mmCIF file of C-alpha atoms in Angstrom:
data_model
loop_
_atom_site.group_PDB
_atom_site.id
_atom_site.type_symbol
_atom_site.label_atom_id
_atom_site.label_comp_id
_atom_site.label_asym_id
_atom_site.label_seq_id
_atom_site.Cartn_x
_atom_site.Cartn_y
_atom_site.Cartn_z
ATOM 1 C CA MET A 1 17.702 26.811 -35.008
ATOM 2 C CA ALA A 2 16.382 30.059 -34.357
ATOM 3 C CA LEU A 3 15.829 30.421 -30.917
ATOM 4 C CA THR A 4 13.116 33.447 -29.632
ATOM 5 C CA ALA A 5 11.911 34.577 -26.929
ATOM 6 C CA THR A 6 8.988 32.236 -25.249
ATOM 7 C CA THR A 7 7.217 31.636 -21.906
ATOM 8 C CA LYS A 8 7.215 27.872 -22.535
ATOM 9 C CA ARG A 9 9.241 25.561 -20.338
ATOM 10 C CA LEU A 10 12.218 23.278 -20.655
ATOM 11 C CA ILE A 11 12.833 20.597 -17.971
ATOM 12 C CA PRO A 12 16.007 20.439 -16.132
ATOM 13 C CA VAL A 13 17.345 16.972 -16.867
ATOM 14 C CA GLY A 14 20.763 15.554 -15.321
ATOM 15 C CA PRO A 15 21.967 15.445 -11.964
ATOM 16 C CA SER A 16 20.391 16.760 -9.216
ATOM 17 C CA GLY A 17 22.550 18.817 -7.848
ATOM 18 C CA PRO A 18 26.049 19.444 -5.865
ATOM 19 C CA ARG A 19 24.310 17.530 -3.245
ATOM 20 C CA SER A 20 23.533 14.523 -5.747
ATOM 21 C CA LEU A 21 24.701 10.873 -4.817
ATOM 22 C CA GLU A 22 27.086 11.221 -7.876
ATOM 23 C CA ARG A 23 29.760 12.873 -4.743
ATOM 24 C CA LEU A 24 29.963 9.017 -3.958
ATOM 25 C CA ARG A 25 29.711 7.272 -7.017
ATOM 26 C CA SER A 26 32.625 9.386 -8.125
ATOM 27 C CA TRP A 27 34.348 8.366 -4.859
ATOM 28 C CA ARG A 28 33.940 4.859 -4.921
ATOM 29 C CA LYS A 29 35.122 4.911 -8.330
ATOM 30 C CA CYS A 30 38.233 6.513 -8.076
ATOM 31 C CA PRO A 31 39.220 8.539 -5.357
ATOM 32 C CA GLN A 32 41.601 10.496 -7.729
ATOM 33 C CA PHE A 33 38.653 11.111 -10.266
ATOM 34 C CA PHE A 34 36.964 12.371 -7.214
ATOM 35 C CA ALA A 35 39.599 14.846 -6.703
ATOM 36 C CA TYR A 36 39.804 16.328 -10.227
ATOM 37 C CA ARG A 37 36.208 16.874 -10.144
ATOM 38 C CA TYR A 38 35.481 18.244 -6.767
ATOM 39 C CA LEU A 39 38.844 19.465 -5.505
ATOM 40 C CA GLU A 40 39.838 20.856 -8.262
ATOM 41 C CA GLY A 41 36.589 21.659 -10.368
ATOM 42 C CA MET A 42 37.134 19.927 -13.412
ATOM 43 C CA ASP A 43 34.024 19.571 -15.889
ATOM 44 C CA PHE A 44 34.261 16.465 -17.284
ATOM 45 C CA ALA A 45 31.699 17.111 -19.977
ATOM 46 C CA ALA A 46 33.195 14.964 -23.116
ATOM 47 C CA ALA A 47 31.056 13.927 -26.121
ATOM 48 C CA LYS A 48 30.549 10.262 -25.585
ATOM 49 C CA ASN A 49 27.946 9.105 -28.009
ATOM 50 C CA PRO A 50 26.249 7.061 -25.225
ATOM 51 C CA LEU A 51 26.100 9.878 -22.684
ATOM 52 C CA VAL A 52 24.910 12.996 -25.301
ATOM 53 C CA ARG A 53 21.997 10.069 -26.621
ATOM 54 C CA GLY A 54 20.854 9.555 -23.414
ATOM 55 C CA THR A 55 20.529 13.258 -22.437
ATOM 56 C CA LEU A 56 18.628 13.384 -25.631
ATOM 57 C CA ILE A 57 16.416 10.837 -24.235
ATOM 58 C CA HIS A 58 15.982 12.272 -21.342
ATOM 59 C CA GLN A 59 14.840 15.212 -22.272
ATOM 60 C CA GLY A 60 12.058 14.073 -24.588
ATOM 61 C CA LEU A 61 10.781 11.345 -22.462
ATOM 62 C CA ALA A 62 10.519 14.225 -19.839
ATOM 63 C CA HIS A 63 8.437 16.173 -22.245
ATOM 64 C CA HIS A 64 6.639 13.785 -23.141
ATOM 65 C CA ALA A 65 5.767 12.373 -19.664
ATOM 66 C CA ILE A 66 4.515 15.799 -18.387
ATOM 67 C CA GLN A 67 2.410 16.826 -21.467
ATOM 68 C CA VAL A 68 0.240 13.503 -21.025
ATOM 69 C CA LYS A 69 0.388 14.622 -17.401
ATOM 70 C CA ILE A 70 -0.929 17.856 -18.099
ATOM 71 C CA ARG A 71 -3.359 16.642 -20.850
ATOM 72 C CA ARG A 72 -4.663 13.882 -18.122
ATOM 73 C CA GLU A 73 -5.451 16.366 -15.761
ATOM 74 C CA GLY A 74 -7.162 18.966 -17.772
ATOM 75 C CA GLY A 75 -4.687 21.432 -18.218
ATOM 76 C CA ASP A 76 -2.619 23.011 -21.143
ATOM 77 C CA PRO A 77 0.391 20.964 -21.727
ATOM 78 C CA ASP A 78 1.372 23.784 -24.042
ATOM 79 C CA GLU A 79 3.271 25.142 -20.448
ATOM 80 C CA PHE A 80 5.951 23.374 -21.631
ATOM 81 C CA TYR A 81 7.883 22.388 -24.805
ATOM 82 C CA ASP A 82 6.977 19.592 -27.138
ATOM 83 C CA PRO A 83 9.398 16.796 -26.991
ATOM 84 C CA LEU A 84 11.221 17.143 -30.109
ATOM 85 C CA THR A 85 11.494 20.812 -29.713
ATOM 86 C CA ALA A 86 13.137 20.291 -26.234
ATOM 87 C CA MET A 87 15.539 17.671 -27.350
ATOM 88 C CA ALA A 88 16.295 20.670 -30.170
ATOM 89 C CA LEU A 89 16.528 23.285 -27.592
ATOM 90 C CA ARG A 90 18.986 21.077 -25.181
ATOM 91 C CA ALA A 91 21.051 19.884 -28.355
ATOM 92 C CA HIS A 92 22.012 23.674 -29.546
ATOM 93 C CA GLU A 93 22.464 24.330 -25.577
ATOM 94 C CA GLN A 94 25.229 21.949 -25.749
ATOM 95 C CA ARG A 95 26.924 22.233 -28.968
ATOM 96 C CA HIS A 96 29.800 23.783 -27.856
ATOM 97 C CA LEU A 97 30.311 20.448 -25.763
ATOM 98 C CA TRP A 98 28.817 17.755 -28.291
ATOM 99 C CA GLY A 99 30.192 19.444 -31.552
ATOM 100 C CA GLU A 100 30.454 16.509 -34.312
ATOM 101 C CA TYR A 101 27.644 14.700 -32.608
ATOM 102 C CA THR A 102 25.098 17.083 -32.409
ATOM 103 C CA GLU A 103 23.086 17.125 -35.347
ATOM 104 C CA TRP A 104 23.198 13.180 -35.894
ATOM 105 C CA ILE A 105 22.310 12.063 -32.859
ATOM 106 C CA LEU A 106 19.597 14.584 -32.169
ATOM 107 C CA ASP A 107 18.016 13.077 -35.831
ATOM 108 C CA ARG A 108 18.506 9.625 -34.409
ATOM 109 C CA CYS A 109 17.194 10.454 -30.745
ATOM 110 C CA GLN A 110 14.025 12.472 -32.247
ATOM 111 C CA LYS A 111 13.232 9.602 -34.422
ATOM 112 C CA VAL A 112 12.771 7.668 -31.488
ATOM 113 C CA ILE A 113 11.061 9.980 -28.866
ATOM 114 C CA HIS A 114 8.410 10.437 -32.456
ATOM 115 C CA ALA A 115 7.289 6.903 -32.209
ATOM 116 C CA PHE A 116 6.719 7.599 -28.377
ATOM 117 C CA MET A 117 4.790 10.541 -29.199
ATOM 118 C CA GLU A 118 2.746 8.598 -32.263
ATOM 119 C CA GLU A 119 -0.745 7.197 -31.180
ATOM 120 C CA ASP A 120 -1.266 5.203 -34.132
ATOM 121 C CA GLY A 121 2.861 4.816 -34.287
ATOM 122 C CA PRO A 122 4.829 1.718 -33.257
ATOM 123 C CA LEU A 123 4.635 2.762 -29.635
ATOM 124 C CA GLY A 124 1.950 5.922 -28.896
ATOM 125 C CA GLU A 125 1.803 5.960 -25.462
ATOM 126 C CA ARG A 126 1.449 2.086 -24.666
ATOM 127 C CA HIS A 127 3.905 2.505 -21.608
ATOM 128 C CA LEU A 128 2.166 5.214 -19.885
ATOM 129 C CA ARG A 129 -1.327 3.365 -20.060
ATOM 130 C CA ASP A 130 -0.805 1.621 -16.857
ATOM 131 C CA VAL A 131 0.066 4.594 -14.699
ATOM 132 C CA ASP A 132 -0.541 7.405 -13.105
ATOM 133 C CA ILE A 133 2.364 9.827 -13.515
ATOM 134 C CA LEU A 134 2.885 11.442 -10.022
ATOM 135 C CA HIS A 135 6.299 13.330 -10.411
ATOM 136 C CA VAL A 136 8.442 14.389 -13.837
ATOM 137 C CA GLU A 137 12.415 14.723 -13.038
ATOM 138 C CA GLN A 138 11.041 15.997 -9.060
ATOM 139 C CA VAL A 139 13.968 16.524 -6.878
ATOM 140 C CA PHE A 140 13.724 14.366 -3.467
ATOM 141 C CA SER A 141 15.642 15.092 -0.316
ATOM 142 C CA PHE A 142 16.524 12.705 2.272
ATOM 143 C CA GLN A 143 18.694 12.538 5.614
ATOM 144 C CA VAL A 144 21.728 10.048 5.861
ATOM 145 C CA GLY A 145 23.082 10.967 9.647
ATOM 146 C CA PRO A 146 23.983 14.258 9.618
ATOM 147 C CA HIS A 147 24.507 14.579 5.616
ATOM 148 C CA THR A 148 21.899 15.592 3.441
ATOM 149 C CA TYR A 149 21.287 14.405 -0.097
ATOM 150 C CA ASP A 150 19.168 15.117 -3.346
ATOM 151 C CA GLN A 151 17.798 12.737 -5.953
ATOM 152 C CA LYS A 152 15.744 13.375 -9.070
ATOM 153 C CA PRO A 153 14.107 9.733 -10.620
ATOM 154 C CA ASP A 154 13.167 10.441 -14.299
ATOM 155 C CA LEU A 155 9.280 9.601 -13.432
ATOM 156 C CA VAL A 156 7.459 8.710 -10.414
ATOM 157 C CA VAL A 157 4.442 6.416 -10.933
ATOM 158 C CA ARG A 158 1.442 5.049 -9.829
ATOM 159 C CA SER A 159 0.582 1.337 -11.036
ATOM 160 C CA ARG A 160 -3.432 1.005 -12.102
ATOM 161 C CA VAL A 161 -2.959 -2.467 -12.080
ATOM 162 C CA THR A 162 -1.364 -2.769 -8.603
ATOM 163 C CA GLY A 163 -1.753 0.694 -6.722
ATOM 164 C CA LYS A 164 1.974 0.370 -6.212
ATOM 165 C CA ILE A 165 4.440 3.599 -6.594
ATOM 166 C CA HIS A 166 7.378 3.580 -8.430
ATOM 167 C CA GLN A 167 10.732 5.656 -9.775
ATOM 168 C CA TRP A 168 11.448 4.965 -13.570
ATOM 169 C CA ASP A 169 14.835 5.247 -14.145
ATOM 170 C CA HIS A 170 14.995 5.717 -18.228
ATOM 171 C CA LYS A 171 18.050 4.162 -20.230
ATOM 172 C CA SER A 172 18.562 3.649 -23.615
ATOM 173 C CA HIS A 173 20.133 0.608 -25.466
ATOM 174 C CA ALA A 174 20.569 -0.260 -28.623
ATOM 175 C CA HIS A 175 18.860 -3.455 -28.045
ATOM 176 C CA PRO A 176 17.217 -2.970 -24.905
ATOM 177 C CA THR A 177 16.909 -7.233 -22.979
ATOM 178 C CA LEU A 178 15.984 -8.149 -19.876
ATOM 179 C CA ALA A 179 19.721 -9.479 -19.132
ATOM 180 C CA SER A 180 21.143 -5.739 -19.444
ATOM 181 C CA PHE A 181 19.521 -4.930 -16.316
ATOM 182 C CA LYS A 182 21.483 -6.928 -14.214
ATOM 183 C CA ARG A 183 24.229 -4.385 -13.712
ATOM 184 C CA TYR A 184 22.210 -1.444 -12.316
ATOM 185 C CA ALA A 185 20.204 -2.999 -9.108
ATOM 186 C CA THR A 186 23.735 -2.785 -7.048
ATOM 187 C CA ASP A 187 24.814 0.635 -8.147
ATOM 188 C CA ILE A 188 24.551 3.205 -5.068
ATOM 189 C CA LYS A 189 21.684 5.141 -6.943
ATOM 190 C CA PHE A 190 19.206 2.150 -7.247
ATOM 191 C CA VAL A 191 20.085 1.090 -3.981
ATOM 192 C CA ALA A 192 19.275 5.015 -2.261
ATOM 193 C CA LEU A 193 15.979 4.847 -4.469
ATOM 194 C CA GLY A 194 14.391 1.812 -3.095
ATOM 195 C CA TRP A 195 16.057 2.844 0.513
ATOM 196 C CA TRP A 196 13.852 6.497 0.800
ATOM 197 C CA GLY A 197 11.256 4.992 -1.510
ATOM 198 C CA GLU A 198 10.697 2.887 1.223
ATOM 199 C CA ARG A 199 10.547 5.136 4.302
ATOM 200 C CA LEU A 200 8.547 7.601 1.842
ATOM 201 C CA TRP A 201 5.628 5.597 0.856
ATOM 202 C CA GLY A 202 6.082 2.700 3.252
ATOM 203 C CA LYS A 203 3.431 0.193 2.050
ATOM 204 C CA ASP A 204 2.205 1.613 -1.334
ATOM 205 C CA TYR A 205 6.149 1.412 -2.754
ATOM 206 C CA GLY A 206 7.418 -0.736 -5.305
ATOM 207 C CA GLY A 207 10.448 0.092 -5.814
ATOM 208 C CA PRO A 208 12.409 1.596 -8.653
ATOM 209 C CA VAL A 209 11.758 0.650 -12.691
ATOM 210 C CA ILE A 210 13.930 0.426 -15.098
ATOM 211 C CA PHE A 211 12.699 2.120 -18.815
ATOM 212 C CA SER A 212 14.637 1.222 -21.078
ATOM 213 C CA VAL A 213 14.045 2.624 -24.826
ATOM 214 C CA GLY A 214 15.583 0.974 -28.173
ATOM 215 C CA ILE A 215 17.462 3.387 -30.561
ATOM 216 C CA THR A 216 17.104 1.130 -33.571
ATOM 217 C CA GLU A 217 14.635 0.175 -35.802
ATOM 218 C CA PRO A 218 11.744 -1.337 -34.609
ATOM 219 C CA TYR A 219 12.115 0.653 -31.920
ATOM 220 C CA GLN A 220 10.350 -0.976 -28.470
ATOM 221 C CA PHE A 221 10.868 -0.834 -24.954
ATOM 222 C CA VAL A 222 10.951 -2.762 -21.817
ATOM 223 C CA CYS A 223 10.016 -1.871 -18.552
ATOM 224 C CA LYS A 224 10.806 -4.109 -15.716
ATOM 225 C CA PRO A 225 11.535 -3.316 -11.924
ATOM 226 C CA SER A 226 14.851 -3.419 -10.965
ATOM 227 C CA GLU A 227 16.370 -6.623 -9.201
ATOM 228 C CA ALA A 228 15.472 -6.642 -5.536
ATOM 229 C CA VAL A 229 18.561 -5.916 -3.162
ATOM 230 C CA PRO A 230 17.022 -5.804 0.320
ATOM 231 C CA PHE A 231 20.801 -6.414 2.310
ATOM 232 C CA MET A 232 22.258 -3.300 0.536
ATOM 233 C CA ILE A 233 18.981 -1.422 0.782
ATOM 234 C CA GLN A 234 19.518 -2.232 4.971
ATOM 235 C CA GLN A 235 23.281 -0.851 4.470
ATOM 236 C CA PHE A 236 22.696 2.525 2.516
ATOM 237 C CA PRO A 237 23.237 4.356 5.478
ATOM 238 C CA GLN A 238 26.315 2.778 6.324
ATOM 239 C CA MET A 239 27.567 2.739 2.664
ATOM 240 C CA CYS A 240 27.297 6.577 3.235
ATOM 241 C CA LEU A 241 28.558 7.336 6.397
ATOM 242 C CA ASP A 242 31.635 4.986 5.417
ATOM 243 C CA ALA A 243 32.400 7.091 1.971
ATOM 244 C CA GLU A 244 31.473 10.028 3.540
ATOM 245 C CA GLN A 245 34.227 9.206 6.748
ATOM 246 C CA GLU A 246 36.799 8.512 4.013
ATOM 247 C CA ILE A 247 36.491 11.692 1.997
ATOM 248 C CA ALA A 248 36.719 13.637 5.315
ATOM 249 C CA MET A 249 39.938 11.813 5.994
ATOM 250 C CA TYR A 250 41.559 12.548 2.869
ATOM 251 C CA ALA A 251 40.191 16.339 3.375
ATOM 252 C CA SER A 252 42.118 16.327 6.616
ATOM 253 C CA GLU A 253 45.317 15.115 5.978
ATOM 254 C CA ASP A 254 45.235 18.384 3.686
ATOM 255 C CA ARG A 255 46.370 16.037 0.589
ATOM 256 C CA ALA A 256 47.127 17.533 -2.975
ATOM 257 C CA PRO A 257 44.111 16.818 -5.588
ATOM 258 C CA ARG A 258 46.880 15.406 -7.826
ATOM 259 C CA ASN A 259 48.111 12.702 -5.078
ATOM 260 C CA TYR A 260 44.433 11.343 -3.772
ATOM 261 C CA PRO A 261 44.777 7.408 -4.309
ATOM 262 C CA LYS A 262 44.075 5.961 -7.893
ATOM 263 C CA THR A 263 42.078 2.732 -8.401
ATOM 264 C CA ALA A 264 44.207 1.856 -11.478
ATOM 265 C CA HIS A 265 42.180 -0.934 -12.647
ATOM 266 C CA GLU A 266 41.157 -1.913 -16.528
ATOM 267 C CA GLU A 267 37.859 -1.683 -15.981
ATOM 268 C CA VAL A 268 37.704 1.532 -14.476
ATOM 269 C CA CYS A 269 40.172 3.268 -16.477
ATOM 270 C CA PHE A 270 38.274 1.954 -19.516
ATOM 271 C CA GLY A 271 34.772 1.588 -18.683
ATOM 272 C CA SER A 272 31.342 0.830 -20.638
ATOM 273 C CA TYR A 273 31.381 4.407 -22.159
ATOM 274 C CA GLY A 274 35.157 4.176 -23.137
ATOM 275 C CA ALA A 275 37.870 5.822 -21.423
ATOM 276 C CA CYS A 276 37.902 7.485 -18.279
ATOM 277 C CA ASP A 277 37.517 11.164 -19.026
ATOM 278 C CA ALA A 278 40.620 11.396 -16.605
ATOM 279 C CA ARG A 279 42.443 8.975 -18.120
ATOM 280 C CA GLU A 280 45.048 11.462 -20.044
ATOM 281 C CA ILE A 281 45.655 13.588 -16.632
ATOM 282 C CA CYS A 282 46.448 10.406 -15.028
ATOM 283 C CA ARG A 283 48.971 9.540 -17.384
ATOM 284 C CA TRP A 284 51.011 12.868 -18.209
ATOM 285 C CA GLY A 285 49.586 14.838 -14.949
ATOM 286 C CA ASN A 286 48.762 18.284 -16.944
ATOM 287 C CA PRO A 287 48.098 16.637 -20.003
ATOM 288 C CA PRO A 288 50.183 18.261 -22.759
ATOM 289 C CA ALA A 289 48.743 19.356 -26.364
ATOM 290 C CA ALA A 290 47.407 15.980 -28.379
ATOM 291 C CA ALA A 291 49.955 16.757 -31.011
ATOM 292 C CA GLU A 292 52.757 16.504 -28.302
ATOM 293 C CA VAL A 293 51.053 13.731 -26.866
ATOM 294 C CA ASN A 294 51.729 12.023 -29.935
ATOM 295 C CA LEU A 295 55.205 12.958 -30.218
ATOM 296 C CA VAL A 296 56.152 11.930 -27.110
ATOM 297 C CA GLU A 297 54.100 8.414 -27.670
ATOM 298 C CA MET A 298 56.270 8.140 -31.335
ATOM 299 C CA LEU A 299 59.538 8.778 -29.543
ATOM 300 C CA THR A 300 58.489 5.992 -27.118
ATOM 301 C CA ALA A 301 57.292 3.498 -29.515
ATOM 302 C CA LYS A 302 60.592 4.389 -31.204
ATOM 303 C CA GLY A 303 62.851 3.843 -28.228
ATOM 304 C CA ARG A 304 61.023 0.605 -28.041
ATOM 305 C CA GLU A 305 61.752 -0.716 -31.226
ATOM 306 C CA GLY A 306 65.530 0.008 -31.163
#
């Protein structure tokens, strides 16, 4: 698409920056992956279908929510790009990473978001009618011991029914179901939301909410509070301090980044999105070109056959 100069705003979606909890998530996932990413500075921006789709769905929902918020407050929603244009702009920015996925996934995701935008469509603004939108992609900072972290909920809303404040986390699934939500509750991302949410809003806080968008027709959504994890919320500060202590310990050893502990577990090396981005580096060290890898594997296979 042709891009022209404009004063409209594009909301930055994605991680909240270098103080994001993604550091600790990466450490707990695999210290070797952490070292590749944060010590060697490798950029694992692989064009995996679910990740590309998630970025575009987040972009569209953010712009939809901010325009609804501004209209309700009597402002000019055109301060921001409309959701479909915002998604196209994000796809244009990432085309060099996403390659062949870009146009197909963009078209598919735009159809989903369009269903949310139409007042008389299958979804309309029904998912936002019972809430007041307080913040859209707003970074919140909090302190754990000597460490400062940033976290960016997709939305912060106040329920018009209960008066409680919730952080919404957007997900996308082929067919959203309540059963698919259980995996998220004990992730440090959701535990953190519960911890600082309680401290910031006190008795007005209602906990994090998962908002899952269905990306296949008929388009549907499921909006449900994340499962309660009071014991993990209580232990959240210690979880952070333990991880930071371990990271500092290995740094003090002056250990080579390629020699950090490897989790080496099938559910880590191959997760729900496919192979870990660093898997080939763990296999080969400095990964050879694809043709060389294929040749090595072919010769290895022939050796086994012989």
